[in-house]
PDB file of C-alpha atoms and ligand atoms in Angstrom:
ATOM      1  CA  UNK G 473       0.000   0.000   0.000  1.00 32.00           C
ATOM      2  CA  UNK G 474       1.419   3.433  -0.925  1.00 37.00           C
ATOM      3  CA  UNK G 475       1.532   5.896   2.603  1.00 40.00           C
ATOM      4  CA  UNK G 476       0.474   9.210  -0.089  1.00 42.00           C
ATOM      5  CA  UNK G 477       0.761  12.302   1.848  1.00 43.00           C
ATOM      6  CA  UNK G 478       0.041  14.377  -0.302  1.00 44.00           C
ATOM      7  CA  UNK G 479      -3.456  14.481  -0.325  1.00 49.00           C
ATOM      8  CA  UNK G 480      -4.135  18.036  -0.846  1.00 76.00           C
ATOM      9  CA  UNK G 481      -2.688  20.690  -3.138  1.00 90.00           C
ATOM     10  CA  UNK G 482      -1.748  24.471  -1.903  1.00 94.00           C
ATOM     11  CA  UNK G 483      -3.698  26.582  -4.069  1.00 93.00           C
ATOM     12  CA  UNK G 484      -2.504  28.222  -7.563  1.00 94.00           C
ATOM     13  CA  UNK G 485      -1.694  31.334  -5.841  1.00 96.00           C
ATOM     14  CA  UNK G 486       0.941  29.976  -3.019  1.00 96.00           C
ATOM     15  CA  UNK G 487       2.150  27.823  -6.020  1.00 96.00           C
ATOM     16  CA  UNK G 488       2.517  30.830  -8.393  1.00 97.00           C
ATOM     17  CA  UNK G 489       4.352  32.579  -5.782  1.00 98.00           C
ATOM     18  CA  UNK G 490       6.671  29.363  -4.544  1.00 98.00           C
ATOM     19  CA  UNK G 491       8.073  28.943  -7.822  1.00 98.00           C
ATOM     20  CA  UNK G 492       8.387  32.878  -8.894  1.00 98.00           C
ATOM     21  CA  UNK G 493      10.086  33.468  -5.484  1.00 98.00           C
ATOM     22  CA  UNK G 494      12.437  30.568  -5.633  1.00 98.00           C
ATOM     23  CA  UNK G 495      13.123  31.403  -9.565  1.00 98.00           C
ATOM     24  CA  UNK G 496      14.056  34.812  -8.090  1.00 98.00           C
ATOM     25  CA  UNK G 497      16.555  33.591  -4.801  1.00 98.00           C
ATOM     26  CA  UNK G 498      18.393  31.883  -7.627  1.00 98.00           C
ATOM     27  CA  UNK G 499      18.826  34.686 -10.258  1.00 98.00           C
ATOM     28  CA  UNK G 500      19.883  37.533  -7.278  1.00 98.00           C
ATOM     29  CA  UNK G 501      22.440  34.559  -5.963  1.00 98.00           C
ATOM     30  CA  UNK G 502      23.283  33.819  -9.277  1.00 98.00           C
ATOM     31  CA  UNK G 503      24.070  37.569 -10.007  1.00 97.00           C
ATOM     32  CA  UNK G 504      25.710  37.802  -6.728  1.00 97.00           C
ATOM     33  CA  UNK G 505      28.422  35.215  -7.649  1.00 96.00           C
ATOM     34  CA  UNK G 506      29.209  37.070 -11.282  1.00 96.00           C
ATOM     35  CA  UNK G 507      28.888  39.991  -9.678  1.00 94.00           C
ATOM     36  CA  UNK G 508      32.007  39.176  -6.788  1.00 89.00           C
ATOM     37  CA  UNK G 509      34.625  38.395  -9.537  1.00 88.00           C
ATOM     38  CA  UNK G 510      33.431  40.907 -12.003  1.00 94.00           C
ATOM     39  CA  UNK G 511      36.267  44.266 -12.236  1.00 94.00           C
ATOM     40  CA  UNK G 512      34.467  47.254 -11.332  1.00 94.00           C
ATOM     41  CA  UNK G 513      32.459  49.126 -14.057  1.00 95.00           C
ATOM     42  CA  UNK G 514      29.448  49.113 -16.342  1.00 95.00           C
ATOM     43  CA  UNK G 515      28.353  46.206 -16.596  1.00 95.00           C
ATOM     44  CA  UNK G 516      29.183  45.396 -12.738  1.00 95.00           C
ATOM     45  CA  UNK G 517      27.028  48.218 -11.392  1.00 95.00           C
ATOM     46  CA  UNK G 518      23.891  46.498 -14.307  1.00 95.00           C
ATOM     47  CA  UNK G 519      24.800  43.613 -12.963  1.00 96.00           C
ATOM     48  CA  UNK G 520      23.944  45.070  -9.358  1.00 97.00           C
ATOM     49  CA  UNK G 521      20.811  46.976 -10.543  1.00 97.00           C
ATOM     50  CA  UNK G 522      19.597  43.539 -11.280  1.00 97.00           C
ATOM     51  CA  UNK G 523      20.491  41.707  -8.585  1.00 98.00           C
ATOM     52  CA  UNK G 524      18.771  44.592  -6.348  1.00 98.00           C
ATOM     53  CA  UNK G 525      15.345  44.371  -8.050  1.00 98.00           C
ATOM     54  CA  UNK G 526      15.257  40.748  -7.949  1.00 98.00           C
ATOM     55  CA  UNK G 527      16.063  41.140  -4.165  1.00 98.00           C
ATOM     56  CA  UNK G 528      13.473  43.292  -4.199  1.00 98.00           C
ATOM     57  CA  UNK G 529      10.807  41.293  -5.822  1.00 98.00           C
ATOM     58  CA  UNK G 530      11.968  38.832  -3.421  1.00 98.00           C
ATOM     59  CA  UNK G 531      11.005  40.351  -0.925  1.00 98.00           C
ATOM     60  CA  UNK G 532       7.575  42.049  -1.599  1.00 98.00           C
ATOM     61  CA  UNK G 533       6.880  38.491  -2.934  1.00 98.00           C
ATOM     62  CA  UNK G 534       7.263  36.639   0.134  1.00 98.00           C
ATOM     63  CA  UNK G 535       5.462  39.302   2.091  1.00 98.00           C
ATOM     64  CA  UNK G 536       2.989  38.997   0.095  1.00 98.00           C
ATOM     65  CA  UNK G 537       3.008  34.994  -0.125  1.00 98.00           C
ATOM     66  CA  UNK G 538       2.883  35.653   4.259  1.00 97.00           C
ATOM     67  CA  UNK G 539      -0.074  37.889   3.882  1.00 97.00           C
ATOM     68  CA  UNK G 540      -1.336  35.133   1.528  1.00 97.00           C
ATOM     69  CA  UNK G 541      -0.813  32.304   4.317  1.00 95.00           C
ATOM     70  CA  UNK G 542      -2.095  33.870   7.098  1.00 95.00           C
ATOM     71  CA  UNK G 543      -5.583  34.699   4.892  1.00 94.00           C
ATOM     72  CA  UNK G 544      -5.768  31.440   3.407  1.00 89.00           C
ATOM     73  CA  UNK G 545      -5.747  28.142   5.203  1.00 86.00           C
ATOM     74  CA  UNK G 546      -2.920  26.156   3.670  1.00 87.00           C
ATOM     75  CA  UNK G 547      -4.155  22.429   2.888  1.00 89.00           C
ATOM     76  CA  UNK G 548      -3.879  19.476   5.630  1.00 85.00           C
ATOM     77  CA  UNK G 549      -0.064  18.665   6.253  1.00 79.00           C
ATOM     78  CA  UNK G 550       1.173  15.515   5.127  1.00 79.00           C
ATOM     79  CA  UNK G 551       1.031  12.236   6.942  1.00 76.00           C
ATOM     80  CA  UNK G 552       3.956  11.550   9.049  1.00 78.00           C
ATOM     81  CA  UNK G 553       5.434  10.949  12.301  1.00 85.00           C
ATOM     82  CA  UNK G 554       4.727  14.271  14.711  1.00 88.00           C
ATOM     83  CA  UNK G 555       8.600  14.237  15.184  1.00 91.00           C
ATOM     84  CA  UNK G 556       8.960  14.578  11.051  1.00 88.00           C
ATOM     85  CA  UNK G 557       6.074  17.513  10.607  1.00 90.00           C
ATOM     86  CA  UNK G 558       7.625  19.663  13.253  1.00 93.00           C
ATOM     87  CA  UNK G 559      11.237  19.620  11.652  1.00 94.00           C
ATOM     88  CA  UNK G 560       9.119  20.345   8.240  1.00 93.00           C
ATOM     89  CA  UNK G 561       7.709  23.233   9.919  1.00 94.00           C
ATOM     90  CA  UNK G 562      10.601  24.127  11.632  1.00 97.00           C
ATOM     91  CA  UNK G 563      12.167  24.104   7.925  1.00 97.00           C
ATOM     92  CA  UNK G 564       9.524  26.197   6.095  1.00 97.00           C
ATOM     93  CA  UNK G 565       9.516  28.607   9.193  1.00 97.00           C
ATOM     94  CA  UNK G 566      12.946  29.126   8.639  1.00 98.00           C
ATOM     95  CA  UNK G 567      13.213  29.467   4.962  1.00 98.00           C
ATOM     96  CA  UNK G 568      10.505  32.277   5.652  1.00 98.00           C
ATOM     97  CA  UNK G 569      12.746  33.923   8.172  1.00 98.00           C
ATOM     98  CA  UNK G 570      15.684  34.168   5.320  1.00 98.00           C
ATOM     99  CA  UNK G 571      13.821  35.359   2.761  1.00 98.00           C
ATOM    100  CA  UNK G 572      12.859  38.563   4.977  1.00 98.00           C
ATOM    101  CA  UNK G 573      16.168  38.587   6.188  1.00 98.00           C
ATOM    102  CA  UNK G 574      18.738  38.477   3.233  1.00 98.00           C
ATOM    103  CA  UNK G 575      16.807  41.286   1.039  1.00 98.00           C
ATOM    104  CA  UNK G 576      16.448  43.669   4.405  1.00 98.00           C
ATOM    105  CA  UNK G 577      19.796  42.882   5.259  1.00 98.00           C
ATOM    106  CA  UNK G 578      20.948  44.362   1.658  1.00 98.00           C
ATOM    107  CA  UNK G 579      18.546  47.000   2.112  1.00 98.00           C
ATOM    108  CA  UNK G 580      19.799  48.037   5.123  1.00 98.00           C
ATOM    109  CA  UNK G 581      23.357  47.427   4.059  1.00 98.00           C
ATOM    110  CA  UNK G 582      22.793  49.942   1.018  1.00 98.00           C
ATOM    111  CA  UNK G 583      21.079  52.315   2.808  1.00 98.00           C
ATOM    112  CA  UNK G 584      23.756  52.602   5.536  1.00 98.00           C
ATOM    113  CA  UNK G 585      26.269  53.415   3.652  1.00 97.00           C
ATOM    114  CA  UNK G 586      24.652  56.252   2.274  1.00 96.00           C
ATOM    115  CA  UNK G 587      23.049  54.889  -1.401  1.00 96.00           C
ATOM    116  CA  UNK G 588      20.010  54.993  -2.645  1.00 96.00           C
ATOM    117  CA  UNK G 589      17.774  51.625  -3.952  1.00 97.00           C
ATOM    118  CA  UNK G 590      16.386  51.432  -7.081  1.00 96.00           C
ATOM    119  CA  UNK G 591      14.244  49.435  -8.942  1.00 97.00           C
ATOM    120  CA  UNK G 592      15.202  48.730 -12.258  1.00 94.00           C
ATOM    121  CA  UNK G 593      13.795  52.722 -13.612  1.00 88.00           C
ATOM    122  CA  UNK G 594      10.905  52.501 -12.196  1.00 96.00           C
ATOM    123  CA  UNK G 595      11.290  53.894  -9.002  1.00 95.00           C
ATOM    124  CA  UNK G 596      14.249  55.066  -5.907  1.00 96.00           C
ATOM    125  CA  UNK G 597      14.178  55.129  -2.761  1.00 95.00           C
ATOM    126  CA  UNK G 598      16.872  57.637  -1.090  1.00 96.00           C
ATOM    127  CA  UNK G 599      18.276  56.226   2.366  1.00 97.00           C
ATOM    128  CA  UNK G 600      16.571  57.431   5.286  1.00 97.00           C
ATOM    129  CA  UNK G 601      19.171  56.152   7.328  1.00 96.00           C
ATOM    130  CA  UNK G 602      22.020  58.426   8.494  1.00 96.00           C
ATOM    131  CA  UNK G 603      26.132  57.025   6.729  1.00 97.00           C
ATOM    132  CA  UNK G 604      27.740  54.586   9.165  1.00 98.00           C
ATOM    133  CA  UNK G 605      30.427  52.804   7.181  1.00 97.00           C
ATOM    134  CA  UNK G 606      31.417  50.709  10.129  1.00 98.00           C
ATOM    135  CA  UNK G 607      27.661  49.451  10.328  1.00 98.00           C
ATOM    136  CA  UNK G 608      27.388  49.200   6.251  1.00 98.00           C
ATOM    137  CA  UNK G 609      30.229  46.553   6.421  1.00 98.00           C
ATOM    138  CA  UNK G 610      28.763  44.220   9.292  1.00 98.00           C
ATOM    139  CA  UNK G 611      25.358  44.694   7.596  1.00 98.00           C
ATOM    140  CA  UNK G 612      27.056  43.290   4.118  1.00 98.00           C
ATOM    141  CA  UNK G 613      28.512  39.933   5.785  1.00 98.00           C
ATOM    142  CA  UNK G 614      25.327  39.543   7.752  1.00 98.00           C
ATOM    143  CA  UNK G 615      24.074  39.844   3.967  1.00 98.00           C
ATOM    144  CA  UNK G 616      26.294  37.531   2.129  1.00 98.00           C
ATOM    145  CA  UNK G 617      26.339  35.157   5.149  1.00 98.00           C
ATOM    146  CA  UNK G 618      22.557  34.802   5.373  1.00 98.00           C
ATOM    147  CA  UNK G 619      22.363  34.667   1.613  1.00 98.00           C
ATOM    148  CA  UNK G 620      24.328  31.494   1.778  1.00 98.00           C
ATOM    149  CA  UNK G 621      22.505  30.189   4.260  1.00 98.00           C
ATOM    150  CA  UNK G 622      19.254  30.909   2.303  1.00 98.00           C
ATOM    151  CA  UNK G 623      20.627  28.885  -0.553  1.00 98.00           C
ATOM    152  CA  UNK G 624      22.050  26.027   1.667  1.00 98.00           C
ATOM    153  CA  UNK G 625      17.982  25.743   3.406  1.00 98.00           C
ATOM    154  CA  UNK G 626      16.274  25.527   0.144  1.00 98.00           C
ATOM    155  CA  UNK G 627      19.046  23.146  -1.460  1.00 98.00           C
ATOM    156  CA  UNK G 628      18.170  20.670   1.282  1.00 98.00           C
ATOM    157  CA  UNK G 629      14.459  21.654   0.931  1.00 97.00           C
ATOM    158  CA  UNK G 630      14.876  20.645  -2.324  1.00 98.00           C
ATOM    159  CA  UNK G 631      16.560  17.412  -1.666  1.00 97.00           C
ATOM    160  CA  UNK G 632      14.150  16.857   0.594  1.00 95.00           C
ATOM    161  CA  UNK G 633      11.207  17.142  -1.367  1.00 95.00           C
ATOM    162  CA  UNK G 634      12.397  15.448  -4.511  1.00 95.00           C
ATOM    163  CA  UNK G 635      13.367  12.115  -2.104  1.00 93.00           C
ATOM    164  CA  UNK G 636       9.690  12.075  -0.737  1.00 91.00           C
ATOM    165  CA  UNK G 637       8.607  12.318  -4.799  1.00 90.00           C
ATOM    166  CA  UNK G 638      10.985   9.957  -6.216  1.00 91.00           C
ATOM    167  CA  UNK G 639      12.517   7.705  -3.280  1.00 92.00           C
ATOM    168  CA  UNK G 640       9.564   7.140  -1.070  1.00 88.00           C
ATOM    169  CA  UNK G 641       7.173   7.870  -4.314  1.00 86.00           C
ATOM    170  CA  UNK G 642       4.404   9.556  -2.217  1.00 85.00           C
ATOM    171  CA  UNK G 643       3.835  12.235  -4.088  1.00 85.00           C
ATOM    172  CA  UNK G 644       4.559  15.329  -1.928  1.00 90.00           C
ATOM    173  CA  UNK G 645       5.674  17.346  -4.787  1.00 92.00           C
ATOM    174  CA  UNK G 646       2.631  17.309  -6.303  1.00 90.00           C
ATOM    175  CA  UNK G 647       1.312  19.640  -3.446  1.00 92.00           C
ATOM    176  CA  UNK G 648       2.845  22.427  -5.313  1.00 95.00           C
ATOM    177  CA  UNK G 649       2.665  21.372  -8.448  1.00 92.00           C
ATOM    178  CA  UNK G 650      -0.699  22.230 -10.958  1.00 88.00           C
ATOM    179  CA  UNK G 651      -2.508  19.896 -11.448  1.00 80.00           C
ATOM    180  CA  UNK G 652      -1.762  19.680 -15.654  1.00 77.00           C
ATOM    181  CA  UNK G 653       1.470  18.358 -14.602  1.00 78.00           C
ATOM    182  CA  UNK G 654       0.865  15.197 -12.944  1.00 67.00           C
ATOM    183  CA  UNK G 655       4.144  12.946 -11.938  1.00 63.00           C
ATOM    184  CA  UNK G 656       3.329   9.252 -12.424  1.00 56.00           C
ATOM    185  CA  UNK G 657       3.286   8.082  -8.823  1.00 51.00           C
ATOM    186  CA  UNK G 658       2.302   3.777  -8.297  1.00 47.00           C
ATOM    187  CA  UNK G 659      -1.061   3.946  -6.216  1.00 45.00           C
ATOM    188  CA  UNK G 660      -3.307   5.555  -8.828  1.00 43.00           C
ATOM    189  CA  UNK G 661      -3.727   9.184 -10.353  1.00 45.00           C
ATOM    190  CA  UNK G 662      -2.736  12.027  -8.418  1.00 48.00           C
ATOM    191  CA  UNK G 663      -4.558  14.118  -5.698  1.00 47.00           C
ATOM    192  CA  UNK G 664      -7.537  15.278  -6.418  1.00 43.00           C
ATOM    193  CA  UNK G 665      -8.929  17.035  -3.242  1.00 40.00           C
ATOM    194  CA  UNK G 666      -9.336  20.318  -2.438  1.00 39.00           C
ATOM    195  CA  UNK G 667     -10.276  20.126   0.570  1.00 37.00           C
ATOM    196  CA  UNK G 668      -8.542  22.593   3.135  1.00 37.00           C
ATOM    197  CA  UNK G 669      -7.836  22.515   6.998  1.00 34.00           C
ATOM    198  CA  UNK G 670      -6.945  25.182   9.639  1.00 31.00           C
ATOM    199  CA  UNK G 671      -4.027  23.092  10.246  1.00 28.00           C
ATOM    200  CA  UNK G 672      -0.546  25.279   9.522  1.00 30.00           C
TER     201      UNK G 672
HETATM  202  C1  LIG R 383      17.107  36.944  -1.907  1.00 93.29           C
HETATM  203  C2  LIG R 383      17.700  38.019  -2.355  1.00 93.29           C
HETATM  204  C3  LIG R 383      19.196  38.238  -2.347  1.00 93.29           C
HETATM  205  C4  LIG R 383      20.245  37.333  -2.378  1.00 93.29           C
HETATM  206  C5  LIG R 383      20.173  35.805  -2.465  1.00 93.29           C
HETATM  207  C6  LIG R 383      21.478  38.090  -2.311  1.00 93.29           C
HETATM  208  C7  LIG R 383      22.763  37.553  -2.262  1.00 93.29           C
HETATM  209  C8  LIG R 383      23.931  38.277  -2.203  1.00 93.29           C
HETATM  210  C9  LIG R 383      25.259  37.734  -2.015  1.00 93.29           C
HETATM  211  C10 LIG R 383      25.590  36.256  -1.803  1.00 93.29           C
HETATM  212  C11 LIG R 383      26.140  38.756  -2.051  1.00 93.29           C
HETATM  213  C12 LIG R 383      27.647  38.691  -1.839  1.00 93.29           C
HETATM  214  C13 LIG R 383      28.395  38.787  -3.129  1.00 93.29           C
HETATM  215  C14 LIG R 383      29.877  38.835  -2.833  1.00 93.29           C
HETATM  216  O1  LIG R 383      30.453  37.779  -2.662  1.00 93.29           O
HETATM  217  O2  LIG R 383      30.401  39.946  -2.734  1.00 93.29           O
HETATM  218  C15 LIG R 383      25.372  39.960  -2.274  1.00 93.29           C
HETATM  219  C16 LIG R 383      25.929  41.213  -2.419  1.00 93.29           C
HETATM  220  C17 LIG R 383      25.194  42.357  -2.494  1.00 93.29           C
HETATM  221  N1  LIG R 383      23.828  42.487  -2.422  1.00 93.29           N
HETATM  222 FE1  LIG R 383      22.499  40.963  -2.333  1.00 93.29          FE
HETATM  223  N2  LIG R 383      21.150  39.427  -2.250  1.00 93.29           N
HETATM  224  C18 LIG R 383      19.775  39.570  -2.269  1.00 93.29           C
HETATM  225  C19 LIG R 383      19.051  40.729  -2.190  1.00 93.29           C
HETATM  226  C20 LIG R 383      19.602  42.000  -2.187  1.00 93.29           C
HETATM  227  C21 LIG R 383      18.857  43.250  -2.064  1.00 93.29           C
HETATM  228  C22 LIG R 383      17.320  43.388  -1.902  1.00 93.29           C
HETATM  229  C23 LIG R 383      19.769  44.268  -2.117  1.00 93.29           C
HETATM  230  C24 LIG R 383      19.574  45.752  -2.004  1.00 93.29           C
HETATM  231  C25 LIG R 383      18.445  46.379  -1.875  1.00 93.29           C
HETATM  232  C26 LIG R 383      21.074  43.667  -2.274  1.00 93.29           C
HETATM  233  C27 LIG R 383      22.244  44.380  -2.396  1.00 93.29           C
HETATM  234  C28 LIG R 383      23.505  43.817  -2.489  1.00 93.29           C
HETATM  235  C29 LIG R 383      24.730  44.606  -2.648  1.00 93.29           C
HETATM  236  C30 LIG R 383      24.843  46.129  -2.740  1.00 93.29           C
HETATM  237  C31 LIG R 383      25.789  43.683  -2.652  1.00 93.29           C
HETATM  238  C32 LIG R 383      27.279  43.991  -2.782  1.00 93.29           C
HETATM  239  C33 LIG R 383      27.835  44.063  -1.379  1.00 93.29           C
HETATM  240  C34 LIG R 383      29.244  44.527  -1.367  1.00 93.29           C
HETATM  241  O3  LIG R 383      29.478  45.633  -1.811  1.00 93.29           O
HETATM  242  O4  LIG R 383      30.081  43.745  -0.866  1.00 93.29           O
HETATM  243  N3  LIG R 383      20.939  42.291  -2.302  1.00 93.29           N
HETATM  244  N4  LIG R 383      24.039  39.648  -2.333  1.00 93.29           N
HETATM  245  C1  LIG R 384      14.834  29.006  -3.313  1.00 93.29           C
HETATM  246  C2  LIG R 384      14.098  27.933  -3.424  1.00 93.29           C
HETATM  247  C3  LIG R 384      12.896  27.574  -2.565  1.00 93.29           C
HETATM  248  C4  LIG R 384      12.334  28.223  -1.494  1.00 93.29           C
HETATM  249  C5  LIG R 384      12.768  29.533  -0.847  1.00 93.29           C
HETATM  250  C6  LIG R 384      11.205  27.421  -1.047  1.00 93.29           C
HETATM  251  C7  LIG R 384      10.370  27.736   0.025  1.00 93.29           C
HETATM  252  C8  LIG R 384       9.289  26.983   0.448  1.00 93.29           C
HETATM  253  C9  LIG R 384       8.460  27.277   1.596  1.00 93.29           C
HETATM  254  C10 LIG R 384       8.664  28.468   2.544  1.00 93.29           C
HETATM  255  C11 LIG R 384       7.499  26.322   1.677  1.00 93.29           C
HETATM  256  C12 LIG R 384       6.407  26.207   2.755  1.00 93.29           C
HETATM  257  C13 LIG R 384       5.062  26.516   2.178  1.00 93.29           C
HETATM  258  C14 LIG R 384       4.039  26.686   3.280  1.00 93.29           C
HETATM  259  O1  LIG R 384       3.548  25.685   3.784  1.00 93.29           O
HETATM  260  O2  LIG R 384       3.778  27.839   3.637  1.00 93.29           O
HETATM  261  C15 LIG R 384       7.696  25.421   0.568  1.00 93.29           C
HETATM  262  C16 LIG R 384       6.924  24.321   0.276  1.00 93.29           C
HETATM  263  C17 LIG R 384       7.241  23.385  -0.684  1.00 93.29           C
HETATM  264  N1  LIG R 384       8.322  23.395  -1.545  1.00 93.29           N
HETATM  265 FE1  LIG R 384       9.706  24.845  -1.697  1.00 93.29          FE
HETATM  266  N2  LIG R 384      11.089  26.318  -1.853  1.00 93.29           N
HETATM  267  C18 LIG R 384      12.121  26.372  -2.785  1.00 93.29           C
HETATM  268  C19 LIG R 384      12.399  25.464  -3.780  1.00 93.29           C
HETATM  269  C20 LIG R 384      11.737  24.269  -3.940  1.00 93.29           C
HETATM  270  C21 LIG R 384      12.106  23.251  -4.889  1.00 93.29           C
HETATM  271  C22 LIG R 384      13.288  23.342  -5.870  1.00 93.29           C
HETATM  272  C23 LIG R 384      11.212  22.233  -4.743  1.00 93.29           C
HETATM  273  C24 LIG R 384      11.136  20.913  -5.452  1.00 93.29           C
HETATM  274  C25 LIG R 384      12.175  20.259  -5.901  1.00 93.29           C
HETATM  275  C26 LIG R 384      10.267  22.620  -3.708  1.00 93.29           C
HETATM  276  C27 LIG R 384       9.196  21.889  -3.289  1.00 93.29           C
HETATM  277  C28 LIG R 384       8.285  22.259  -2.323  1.00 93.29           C
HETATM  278  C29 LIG R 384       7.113  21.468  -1.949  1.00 93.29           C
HETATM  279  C30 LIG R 384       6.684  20.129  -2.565  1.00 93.29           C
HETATM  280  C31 LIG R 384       6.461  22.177  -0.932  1.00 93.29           C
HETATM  281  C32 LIG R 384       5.156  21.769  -0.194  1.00 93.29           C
HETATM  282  C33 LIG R 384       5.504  21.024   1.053  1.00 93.29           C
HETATM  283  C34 LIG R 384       4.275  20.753   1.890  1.00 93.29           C
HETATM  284  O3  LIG R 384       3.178  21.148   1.538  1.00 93.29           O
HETATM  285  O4  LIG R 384       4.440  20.116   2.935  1.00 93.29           O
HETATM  286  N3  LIG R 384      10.636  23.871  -3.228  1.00 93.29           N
HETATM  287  N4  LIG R 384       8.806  25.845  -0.155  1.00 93.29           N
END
């Protein structure tokens, strides 16, 4: 018998915004790693334009995806041991907690040191912060350093979600997956259910 946990999909919205906010960690880390070895210049400060408005989107995404949450029940957690669902939560709690942290951190970071944030051209925001270099620096390693821990979360998110699919073949990603595409799972077609709970 197949233990299928995934009974329940989250809804189009938290899946639109799952995979447009994790499309966006990877571009602005992406960017961030050209961006270290690149000589100063033209293209480097482009190359930093983008990476700031994906940060950006980033982060009004995931506020918004919070704001999302906390209106919408998500859909009854997956079957498994207590012990298992609170590290999951644990996990997704966290990975919420960095991707506030690592775009406020470079917001903060630019701000301190006296420059303004734009997005792309449509819009600046001066620094309302008064210049403390000292601060600007700490603010930047907090930055990189919680970037890379960002990135090392979701990696074993990731991992984690493509064993459940593939290794113990229950199905989990489906849960955030539409339902057009449909992995082929033994124990019958996938999830159908809509059904919701107050559970989170
Ligand atoms: C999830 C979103 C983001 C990720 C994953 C990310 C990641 C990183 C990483 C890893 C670095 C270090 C690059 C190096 O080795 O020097 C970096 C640098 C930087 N980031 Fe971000 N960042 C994000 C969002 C933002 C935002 C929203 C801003 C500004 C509003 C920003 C501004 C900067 C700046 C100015 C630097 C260069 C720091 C320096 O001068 O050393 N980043 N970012
Ligand atoms: C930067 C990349 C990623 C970030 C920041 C991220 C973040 C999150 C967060 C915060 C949740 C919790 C949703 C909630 O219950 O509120 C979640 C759920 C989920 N993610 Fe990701 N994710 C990323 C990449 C991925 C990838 C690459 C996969 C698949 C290989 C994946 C598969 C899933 C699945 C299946 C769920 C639903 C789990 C459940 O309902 O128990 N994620 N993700």
């Amino acid at each position: 018998m197949i233990n299928r946990p995934a009974d329940f999909r989250h809804d189009a919205v938290t899946q639109g915004l799952h995979w447009l906010v994790a499309l966006a960690i990877l571009l602005a880390y992406g960017s961030s790693l050209i961006m270290d070895d690149w000589p100063r210049g033209a293209f480097k400060a482009q190359l930093l334009g983008g990476h700031v408005a994906l940060g950006l989107t980033v982060l009004g995404l995931t506020a918004l995806r919070i704001l999302w949450r906390a209106l919408m029940a998500p859909p009854a957690p997956p079957d498994g041991s207590p012990g298992l669902r609170r590290i999951a939560r644990a996990a997704h709690l966290a990975l919420y907690l960095a991707m506030l942290a690592v775009p406020l951190l470079g917001l903060l970071m630019m701000w301190s040191t006296g420059r303004e944030v734009s997005f792309l051209w449509l819009f600046t925001i001066p620094s309302p912060l008064p210049v403390d270099r000292a601060l600007g620096r700490l603010l930047a390693e907090g930055h990189e350093l919680a970037a890379h821990g960002l990135i090392l979360l979701a990696g074993l998110h990731a991992a984690a979600a493509i064993f459940h699919q593939f290794a113990l073949k229950d199905g989990l990603m489906q849960r955030m997956m539409p339902r057009i595409i449909a992995f082929k799972a033994p124990g019958g077609p996938p999830p159908t259910t809509t059904q919701r709970s107050d559970f989170s």
